mmCIF file of N, CA, C and O in Angstrom:
data_model
loop_
_atom_site.group_PDB
_atom_site.id
_atom_site.type_symbol
_atom_site.label_atom_id
_atom_site.label_comp_id
_atom_site.label_asym_id
_atom_site.label_seq_id
_atom_site.Cartn_x
_atom_site.Cartn_y
_atom_site.Cartn_z
ATOM 1 N N TYR A 1486 39.185 45.336 -2.139
ATOM 2 C CA TYR A 1486 39.450 43.911 -2.174
ATOM 3 C C TYR A 1486 39.847 43.475 -3.576
ATOM 4 O O TYR A 1486 40.782 42.692 -3.734
ATOM 5 N N ALA A 1487 39.175 43.974 -4.565
ATOM 6 C CA ALA A 1487 39.458 43.571 -5.947
ATOM 7 C C ALA A 1487 40.868 43.974 -6.347
ATOM 8 O O ALA A 1487 41.573 43.203 -7.011
ATOM 9 N N SER A 1488 41.312 45.178 -5.973
ATOM 10 C CA SER A 1488 42.655 45.598 -6.385
ATOM 11 C C SER A 1488 43.717 44.796 -5.638
ATOM 12 O O SER A 1488 44.779 44.505 -6.188
ATOM 13 N N GLN A 1489 43.445 44.420 -4.389
ATOM 14 C CA GLN A 1489 44.396 43.572 -3.663
ATOM 15 C C GLN A 1489 44.457 42.190 -4.291
ATOM 16 O O GLN A 1489 45.522 41.574 -4.358
ATOM 17 N N ASN A 1490 43.327 41.721 -4.768
ATOM 18 C CA ASN A 1490 43.277 40.421 -5.427
ATOM 19 C C ASN A 1490 44.114 40.443 -6.704
ATOM 20 O O ASN A 1490 44.867 39.521 -6.977
ATOM 21 N N VAL A 1491 44.007 41.519 -7.491
ATOM 22 C CA VAL A 1491 44.791 41.661 -8.719
ATOM 23 C C VAL A 1491 46.278 41.761 -8.377
ATOM 24 O O VAL A 1491 47.123 41.142 -9.028
ATOM 25 N N THR A 1492 46.594 42.523 -7.326
ATOM 26 C CA THR A 1492 47.993 42.652 -6.902
ATOM 27 C C THR A 1492 48.555 41.292 -6.504
ATOM 28 O O THR A 1492 49.697 40.966 -6.829
ATOM 29 N N GLY A 1493 47.732 40.487 -5.812
ATOM 30 C CA GLY A 1493 48.156 39.136 -5.424
ATOM 31 C C GLY A 1493 48.413 38.258 -6.634
ATOM 32 O O GLY A 1493 49.362 37.472 -6.664
ATOM 33 N N ILE A 1494 47.572 38.413 -7.649
ATOM 34 C CA ILE A 1494 47.751 37.629 -8.875
ATOM 35 C C ILE A 1494 49.069 38.008 -9.540
ATOM 36 O O ILE A 1494 49.842 37.149 -9.989
ATOM 37 N N TYR A 1495 49.345 39.326 -9.617
ATOM 38 C CA TYR A 1495 50.615 39.772 -10.203
ATOM 39 C C TYR A 1495 51.817 39.265 -9.391
ATOM 40 O O TYR A 1495 52.833 38.852 -9.955
ATOM 41 N N ALA A 1496 51.689 39.288 -8.086
ATOM 42 C CA ALA A 1496 52.782 38.813 -7.230
ATOM 43 C C ALA A 1496 53.018 37.323 -7.452
ATOM 44 O O ALA A 1496 54.175 36.877 -7.529
ATOM 45 N N ASN A 1497 51.926 36.554 -7.557
ATOM 46 C CA ASN A 1497 52.074 35.115 -7.811
ATOM 47 C C ASN A 1497 52.697 34.855 -9.177
ATOM 48 O O ASN A 1497 53.549 33.969 -9.327
ATOM 49 N N ALA A 1498 52.292 35.642 -10.169
ATOM 50 C CA ALA A 1498 52.855 35.485 -11.511
ATOM 51 C C ALA A 1498 54.349 35.820 -11.504
ATOM 52 O O ALA A 1498 55.156 35.127 -12.135
ATOM 53 N N ALA A 1499 54.722 36.868 -10.787
ATOM 54 C CA ALA A 1499 56.133 37.252 -10.700
ATOM 55 C C ALA A 1499 56.942 36.167 -9.986
ATOM 56 O O ALA A 1499 58.066 35.845 -10.392
ATOM 57 N N TYR A 1500 56.358 35.605 -8.935
ATOM 58 C CA TYR A 1500 57.026 34.528 -8.210
ATOM 59 C C TYR A 1500 57.242 33.315 -9.129
ATOM 60 O O TYR A 1500 58.322 32.726 -9.160
ATOM 61 N N THR A 1501 56.214 32.973 -9.876
ATOM 62 C CA THR A 1501 56.310 31.839 -10.801
ATOM 63 C C THR A 1501 57.377 32.100 -11.860
ATOM 64 O O THR A 1501 58.190 31.219 -12.180
ATOM 65 N N GLN A 1502 57.397 33.318 -12.385
ATOM 66 C CA GLN A 1502 58.392 33.674 -13.398
ATOM 67 C C GLN A 1502 59.805 33.601 -12.822
ATOM 68 O O GLN A 1502 60.723 33.072 -13.464
ATOM 69 N N ALA A 1503 59.992 34.098 -11.615
ATOM 70 C CA ALA A 1503 61.306 34.055 -10.966
ATOM 71 C C ALA A 1503 61.724 32.612 -10.686
ATOM 72 O O ALA A 1503 62.897 32.249 -10.850
ATOM 73 N N ASN A 1504 60.768 31.800 -10.286
ATOM 74 C CA ASN A 1504 61.047 30.401 -10.005
ATOM 75 C C ASN A 1504 61.470 29.680 -11.290
ATOM 76 O O ASN A 1504 62.417 28.883 -11.285
ATOM 77 N N THR A 1505 60.800 29.972 -12.390
ATOM 78 C CA THR A 1505 61.165 29.386 -13.680
ATOM 79 C C THR A 1505 62.569 29.829 -14.083
ATOM 80 O O THR A 1505 63.370 29.017 -14.579
ATOM 81 N N ALA A 1506 62.876 31.097 -13.873
ATOM 82 C CA ALA A 1506 64.207 31.606 -14.213
ATOM 83 C C ALA A 1506 65.283 30.900 -13.387
ATOM 84 O O ALA A 1506 66.356 30.549 -13.907
ATOM 85 N N THR A 1507 65.007 30.672 -12.119
ATOM 86 C CA THR A 1507 65.969 29.980 -11.256
ATOM 87 C C THR A 1507 66.178 28.545 -11.739
ATOM 88 O O THR A 1507 67.317 28.056 -11.797
ATOM 89 N N THR A 1508 65.100 27.872 -12.106
ATOM 90 C CA THR A 1508 65.196 26.499 -12.619
ATOM 91 C C THR A 1508 65.999 26.472 -13.914
ATOM 92 O O THR A 1508 66.876 25.609 -14.108
ATOM 93 N N ASN A 1509 65.715 27.420 -14.800
ATOM 94 C CA ASN A 1509 66.452 27.477 -16.070
ATOM 95 C C ASN A 1509 67.935 27.765 -15.844
ATOM 96 O O ASN A 1509 68.797 27.203 -16.529
ATOM 97 N N ALA A 1510 68.243 28.613 -14.881
ATOM 98 C CA ALA A 1510 69.645 28.920 -14.565
ATOM 99 C C ALA A 1510 70.354 27.682 -14.025
ATOM 100 O O ALA A 1510 71.513 27.411 -14.379
ATOM 101 N N ALA A 1511 69.668 26.927 -13.178
ATOM 102 C CA ALA A 1511 70.268 25.708 -12.625
ATOM 103 C C ALA A 1511 70.512 24.691 -13.737
ATOM 104 O O ALA A 1511 71.549 24.015 -13.757
ATOM 105 N N THR A 1512 69.595 24.602 -14.670
ATOM 106 C CA THR A 1512 69.768 23.685 -15.798
ATOM 107 C C THR A 1512 70.948 24.119 -16.659
ATOM 108 O O THR A 1512 71.768 23.293 -17.078
ATOM 109 N N ALA A 1513 71.052 25.404 -16.922
ATOM 110 C CA ALA A 1513 72.165 25.922 -17.717
ATOM 111 C C ALA A 1513 73.496 25.649 -17.025
ATOM 112 O O ALA A 1513 74.480 25.267 -17.671
ATOM 113 N N ASP A 1514 73.542 25.828 -15.714
ATOM 114 C CA ASP A 1514 74.769 25.569 -14.963
ATOM 115 C C ASP A 1514 75.153 24.102 -15.067
ATOM 116 O O ASP A 1514 76.324 23.774 -15.282
ATOM 117 N N SER A 1515 74.172 23.227 -14.945
ATOM 118 C CA SER A 1515 74.435 21.792 -15.043
ATOM 119 C C SER A 1515 74.990 21.429 -16.422
ATOM 120 O O SER A 1515 75.929 20.645 -16.545
ATOM 121 N N LYS A 1516 74.417 22.032 -17.459
ATOM 122 C CA LYS A 1516 74.897 21.755 -18.813
ATOM 123 C C LYS A 1516 76.311 22.301 -19.008
ATOM 124 O O LYS A 1516 77.129 21.681 -19.699
ATOM 125 N N ALA A 1517 76.603 23.437 -18.406
ATOM 126 C CA ALA A 1517 77.951 24.004 -18.508
ATOM 127 C C ALA A 1517 78.972 23.096 -17.826
ATOM 128 O O ALA A 1517 80.077 22.897 -18.337
ATOM 129 N N VAL A 1518 78.604 22.547 -16.691
ATOM 130 C CA VAL A 1518 79.502 21.634 -15.980
ATOM 131 C C VAL A 1518 79.746 20.386 -16.823
ATOM 132 O O VAL A 1518 80.880 19.912 -16.967
ATOM 133 N N THR A 1519 78.670 19.855 -17.426
ATOM 134 C CA THR A 1519 78.809 18.679 -18.287
ATOM 135 C C THR A 1519 79.690 18.995 -19.486
ATOM 136 O O THR A 1519 80.566 18.200 -19.860
ATOM 137 N N ALA A 1520 79.491 20.154 -20.096
ATOM 138 C CA ALA A 1520 80.311 20.551 -21.243
ATOM 139 C C ALA A 1520 81.775 20.672 -20.833
ATOM 140 O O ALA A 1520 82.673 20.276 -21.581
ATOM 141 N N GLY A 1521 82.029 21.198 -19.636
ATOM 142 C CA GLY A 1521 83.404 21.293 -19.139
ATOM 143 C C GLY A 1521 84.027 19.924 -18.962
ATOM 144 O O GLY A 1521 85.202 19.725 -19.280
ATOM 145 N N SER A 1522 83.246 18.966 -18.494
ATOM 146 C CA SER A 1522 83.759 17.598 -18.339
ATOM 147 C C SER A 1522 84.122 16.995 -19.689
ATOM 148 O O SER A 1522 85.162 16.351 -19.838
ATOM 149 N N TYR A 1523 83.242 17.214 -20.686
ATOM 150 C CA TYR A 1523 83.544 16.711 -22.027
ATOM 151 C C TYR A 1523 84.798 17.376 -22.590
ATOM 152 O O TYR A 1523 85.631 16.729 -23.225
ATOM 153 N N ALA A 1524 84.935 18.667 -22.379
ATOM 154 C CA ALA A 1524 86.111 19.392 -22.869
ATOM 155 C C ALA A 1524 87.380 18.862 -22.212
ATOM 156 O O ALA A 1524 88.402 18.667 -22.883
ATOM 157 N N ASN A 1525 87.332 18.618 -20.911
ATOM 158 C CA ASN A 1525 88.504 18.083 -20.217
ATOM 159 C C ASN A 1525 88.866 16.699 -20.734
ATOM 160 O O ASN A 1525 90.037 16.380 -20.918
ATOM 161 N N SER A 1526 87.838 15.882 -20.981
ATOM 162 C CA SER A 1526 88.076 14.540 -21.509
ATOM 163 C C SER A 1526 88.692 14.617 -22.905
ATOM 164 O O SER A 1526 89.621 13.874 -23.223
ATOM 165 N N ALA A 1527 88.182 15.521 -23.724
ATOM 166 C CA ALA A 1527 88.729 15.678 -25.073
ATOM 167 C C ALA A 1527 90.187 16.137 -25.012
ATOM 168 O O ALA A 1527 91.026 15.661 -25.787
ATOM 169 N N TYR A 1528 90.491 17.040 -24.090
ATOM 170 C CA TYR A 1528 91.876 17.511 -23.932
ATOM 171 C C TYR A 1528 92.788 16.350 -23.529
ATOM 172 O O TYR A 1528 93.878 16.183 -24.080
ATOM 173 N N THR A 1529 92.333 15.541 -22.590
ATOM 174 C CA THR A 1529 93.126 14.407 -22.119
ATOM 175 C C THR A 1529 93.399 13.434 -23.262
ATOM 176 O O THR A 1529 94.528 12.964 -23.446
ATOM 177 N N ASN A 1530 92.355 13.144 -24.048
ATOM 178 C CA ASN A 1530 92.534 12.215 -25.170
ATOM 179 C C ASN A 1530 93.439 12.807 -26.247
ATOM 180 O O ASN A 1530 94.259 12.089 -26.836
ATOM 181 N N ALA A 1531 93.313 14.081 -26.508
ATOM 182 C CA ALA A 1531 94.179 14.722 -27.504
ATOM 183 C C ALA A 1531 95.630 14.702 -27.034
ATOM 184 O O ALA A 1531 96.548 14.478 -27.836
ATOM 185 N N ASN A 1532 95.837 14.938 -25.754
ATOM 186 C CA ASN A 1532 97.188 14.917 -25.210
ATOM 187 C C ASN A 1532 97.789 13.520 -25.324
ATOM 188 O O ASN A 1532 98.960 13.365 -25.696
ATOM 189 N N ALA A 1533 96.995 12.498 -25.032
ATOM 190 C CA ALA A 1533 97.475 11.118 -25.152
ATOM 191 C C ALA A 1533 97.813 10.802 -26.604
ATOM 192 O O ALA A 1533 98.830 10.158 -26.883
ATOM 193 N N ALA A 1534 96.987 11.263 -27.536
ATOM 194 C CA ALA A 1534 97.255 11.027 -28.957
ATOM 195 C C ALA A 1534 98.546 11.719 -29.375
ATOM 196 O O ALA A 1534 99.342 11.158 -30.140
ATOM 197 N N PHE A 1535 98.776 12.924 -28.873
ATOM 198 C CA PHE A 1535 100.021 13.636 -29.186
ATOM 199 C C PHE A 1535 101.225 12.853 -28.680
ATOM 200 O O PHE A 1535 102.231 12.708 -29.390
ATOM 201 N N LEU A 1536 101.130 12.342 -27.458
ATOM 202 C CA LEU A 1536 102.255 11.589 -26.893
ATOM 203 C C LEU A 1536 102.540 10.337 -27.715
ATOM 204 O O LEU A 1536 103.701 9.997 -27.967
ATOM 205 N N LYS A 1537 101.480 9.652 -28.154
ATOM 206 C CA LYS A 1537 101.680 8.451 -28.971
ATOM 207 C C LYS A 1537 102.279 8.811 -30.330
ATOM 208 O O LYS A 1537 103.149 8.104 -30.835
ATOM 209 N N ALA A 1538 101.811 9.894 -30.918
ATOM 210 C CA ALA A 1538 102.363 10.323 -32.210
ATOM 211 C C ALA A 1538 103.834 10.697 -32.055
ATOM 212 O O ALA A 1538 104.665 10.367 -32.915
ATOM 213 N N ASN A 1539 104.153 11.376 -30.973
ATOM 214 C CA ASN A 1539 105.541 11.763 -30.733
ATOM 215 C C ASN A 1539 106.412 10.528 -30.533
ATOM 216 O O ASN A 1539 107.530 10.453 -31.044
ATOM 217 N N SER A 1540 105.895 9.543 -29.817
ATOM 218 C CA SER A 1540 106.625 8.301 -29.595
ATOM 219 C C SER A 1540 106.853 7.573 -30.918
ATOM 220 O O SER A 1540 107.946 7.055 -31.172
ATOM 221 N N ALA A 1541 105.824 7.560 -31.773
ATOM 222 C CA ALA A 1541 105.970 6.913 -33.079
ATOM 223 C C ALA A 1541 107.014 7.632 -33.920
ATOM 224 O O ALA A 1541 107.804 6.997 -34.623
ATOM 225 N N TYR A 1542 107.043 8.945 -33.847
ATOM 226 C CA TYR A 1542 108.038 9.716 -34.601
ATOM 227 C C TYR A 1542 109.454 9.362 -34.131
ATOM 228 O O TYR A 1542 110.353 9.151 -34.939
ATOM 229 N N GLU A 1543 109.635 9.303 -32.809
ATOM 230 C CA GLU A 1543 110.961 8.981 -32.285
ATOM 231 C C GLU A 1543 111.377 7.572 -32.677
ATOM 232 O O GLU A 1543 112.533 7.322 -33.008
ATOM 233 N N SER A 1544 110.419 6.636 -32.675
ATOM 234 C CA SER A 1544 110.712 5.268 -33.085
ATOM 235 C C SER A 1544 111.097 5.229 -34.561
ATOM 236 O O SER A 1544 112.050 4.557 -34.951
ATOM 237 N N GLN A 1545 110.370 5.970 -35.376
ATOM 238 C CA GLN A 1545 110.679 6.043 -36.801
ATOM 239 C C GLN A 1545 112.046 6.669 -37.017
ATOM 240 O O GLN A 1545 112.792 6.277 -37.902
ATOM 241 N N ASN A 1546 112.371 7.655 -36.208
ATOM 242 C CA ASN A 1546 113.663 8.322 -36.321
ATOM 243 C C ASN A 1546 114.794 7.329 -36.057
ATOM 244 O O ASN A 1546 115.791 7.300 -36.781
ATOM 245 N N ALA A 1547 114.634 6.499 -35.034
ATOM 246 C CA ALA A 1547 115.643 5.482 -34.736
ATOM 247 C C ALA A 1547 115.725 4.477 -35.868
ATOM 248 O O ALA A 1547 116.821 4.068 -36.286
ATOM 249 N N THR A 1548 114.573 4.072 -36.408
ATOM 250 C CA THR A 1548 114.562 3.128 -37.535
ATOM 251 C C THR A 1548 115.273 3.733 -38.733
ATOM 252 O O THR A 1548 116.018 3.040 -39.442
ATOM 253 N N GLY A 1549 115.065 5.010 -38.970
ATOM 254 C CA GLY A 1549 115.739 5.692 -40.073
ATOM 255 C C GLY A 1549 117.254 5.669 -39.913
ATOM 256 O O GLY A 1549 117.996 5.512 -40.889
ATOM 257 N N GLN A 1550 117.706 5.819 -38.676
ATOM 258 C CA GLN A 1550 119.157 5.786 -38.436
ATOM 259 C C GLN A 1550 119.722 4.401 -38.733
ATOM 260 O O GLN A 1550 120.806 4.268 -39.307
ATOM 261 N N TYR A 1551 118.983 3.339 -38.341
ATOM 262 C CA TYR A 1551 119.437 1.984 -38.665
ATOM 263 C C TYR A 1551 119.468 1.772 -40.176
ATOM 264 O O TYR A 1551 120.396 1.170 -40.712
ATOM 265 N N ALA A 1552 118.436 2.276 -40.851
ATOM 266 C CA ALA A 1552 118.391 2.125 -42.311
ATOM 267 C C ALA A 1552 119.551 2.868 -42.962
ATOM 268 O O ALA A 1552 120.185 2.350 -43.896
ATOM 269 N N ASN A 1553 119.858 4.064 -42.488
ATOM 270 C CA ASN A 1553 120.987 4.818 -43.036
ATOM 271 C C ASN A 1553 122.298 4.076 -42.813
ATOM 272 O O ASN A 1553 123.147 4.005 -43.711
ATOM 273 N N SER A 1554 122.451 3.525 -41.627
ATOM 274 C CA SER A 1554 123.669 2.773 -41.322
ATOM 275 C C SER A 1554 123.791 1.553 -42.230
ATOM 276 O O SER A 1554 124.871 1.258 -42.763
ATOM 277 N N ALA A 1555 122.683 0.854 -42.435
ATOM 278 C CA ALA A 1555 122.701 -0.327 -43.305
ATOM 279 C C ALA A 1555 123.028 0.073 -44.735
ATOM 280 O O ALA A 1555 123.782 -0.619 -45.434
ATOM 281 N N PHE A 1556 122.495 1.201 -45.185
ATOM 282 C CA PHE A 1556 122.788 1.669 -46.537
ATOM 283 C C PHE A 1556 124.276 1.990 -46.692
ATOM 284 O O PHE A 1556 124.908 1.615 -47.682
ATOM 285 N N ILE A 1557 124.841 2.668 -45.697
ATOM 286 C CA ILE A 1557 126.269 3.021 -45.758
ATOM 287 C C ILE A 1557 127.125 1.764 -45.828
ATOM 288 O O ILE A 1557 128.060 1.667 -46.636
ATOM 289 N N LYS A 1558 126.788 0.766 -45.001
ATOM 290 C CA LYS A 1558 127.569 -0.476 -45.005
ATOM 291 C C LYS A 1558 127.415 -1.210 -46.334
ATOM 292 O O LYS A 1558 128.385 -1.722 -46.894
ATOM 293 N N ALA A 1559 126.182 -1.252 -46.843
ATOM 294 C CA ALA A 1559 125.957 -1.930 -48.133
ATOM 295 C C ALA A 1559 126.689 -1.197 -49.251
ATOM 296 O O ALA A 1559 127.285 -1.826 -50.144
ATOM 297 N N ASN A 1560 126.649 0.109 -49.215
ATOM 298 C CA ASN A 1560 127.317 0.904 -50.229
ATOM 299 C C ASN A 1560 128.833 0.684 -50.170
ATOM 300 O O ASN A 1560 129.494 0.520 -51.208
ATOM 301 N N ALA A 1561 129.383 0.643 -48.965
ATOM 302 C CA ALA A 1561 130.823 0.406 -48.810
ATOM 303 C C ALA A 1561 131.189 -0.984 -49.308
ATOM 304 O O ALA A 1561 132.200 -1.163 -50.004
ATOM 305 N N ALA A 1562 130.366 -1.971 -49.002
ATOM 306 C CA ALA A 1562 130.633 -3.333 -49.457
ATOM 307 C C ALA A 1562 130.570 -3.407 -50.974
ATOM 308 O O ALA A 1562 131.388 -4.076 -51.617
ATOM 309 N N TYR A 1563 129.621 -2.707 -51.558
ATOM 310 C CA TYR A 1563 129.503 -2.687 -53.021
ATOM 311 C C TYR A 1563 130.750 -2.074 -53.651
ATOM 312 O O TYR A 1563 131.309 -2.607 -54.602
ATOM 313 N N HIS A 1564 131.188 -0.947 -53.103
ATOM 314 C CA HIS A 1564 132.377 -0.286 -53.645
ATOM 315 C C HIS A 1564 133.618 -1.149 -53.465
ATOM 316 O O HIS A 1564 134.474 -1.200 -54.359
ATOM 317 N N ASP A 1565 133.725 -1.838 -52.327
ATOM 318 C CA ASP A 1565 134.852 -2.753 -52.121
ATOM 319 C C ASP A 1565 134.811 -3.855 -53.176
ATOM 320 O O ASP A 1565 135.844 -4.241 -53.735
ATOM 321 N N HIS A 1566 133.626 -4.363 -53.451
ATOM 322 C CA HIS A 1566 133.453 -5.431 -54.439
ATOM 323 C C HIS A 1566 133.822 -4.927 -55.840
ATOM 324 O O HIS A 1566 134.519 -5.606 -56.588
ATOM 325 N N VAL A 1567 133.377 -3.742 -56.195
ATOM 326 C CA VAL A 1567 133.668 -3.164 -57.512
ATOM 327 C C VAL A 1567 135.159 -2.923 -57.657
ATOM 328 O O VAL A 1567 135.746 -3.212 -58.704
ATOM 329 N N GLU A 1568 135.792 -2.440 -56.609
ATOM 330 C CA GLU A 1568 137.239 -2.194 -56.666
ATOM 331 C C GLU A 1568 138.019 -3.500 -56.821
ATOM 332 O O GLU A 1568 139.028 -3.568 -57.506
ATOM 333 N N THR A 1569 137.516 -4.553 -56.129
ATOM 334 C CA THR A 1569 138.176 -5.855 -56.221
ATOM 335 C C THR A 1569 138.087 -6.397 -57.644
ATOM 336 O O THR A 1569 139.054 -6.938 -58.183
ATOM 337 N N ILE A 1570 136.923 -6.249 -58.263
ATOM 338 C CA ILE A 1570 136.721 -6.723 -59.620
ATOM 339 C C ILE A 1570 137.588 -5.912 -60.586
ATOM 340 O O ILE A 1570 138.162 -6.439 -61.531
ATOM 341 N N GLY A 1571 137.697 -4.621 -60.333
ATOM 342 C CA GLY A 1571 138.433 -3.754 -61.238
ATOM 343 C C GLY A 1571 139.949 -3.947 -61.196
ATOM 344 O O GLY A 1571 140.664 -3.555 -62.109
ATOM 345 N N THR A 1572 140.479 -4.620 -60.168
ATOM 346 C CA THR A 1572 141.935 -4.752 -60.084
ATOM 347 C C THR A 1572 142.431 -6.065 -60.621
ATOM 348 O O THR A 1572 141.825 -7.017 -60.830
#
């Protein structure tokens, strides 16, 4: 009887240990899922930031073209004015 009692105690301890391991595994899985959600959200926000930065670059590029055009026209007008004065 005593050895069966000890065996029962070991079996209960093993069951408790296995149950704890299962609980810990479920907790780890839940945390992994949460981490994946955060990672996906971070990716989405980074992608949106990239698109906005790219849009700003294209807008700046167009502004640069207008500025270049204005400079060319101003430069031509200046040269026309200088030539007029020189004649």
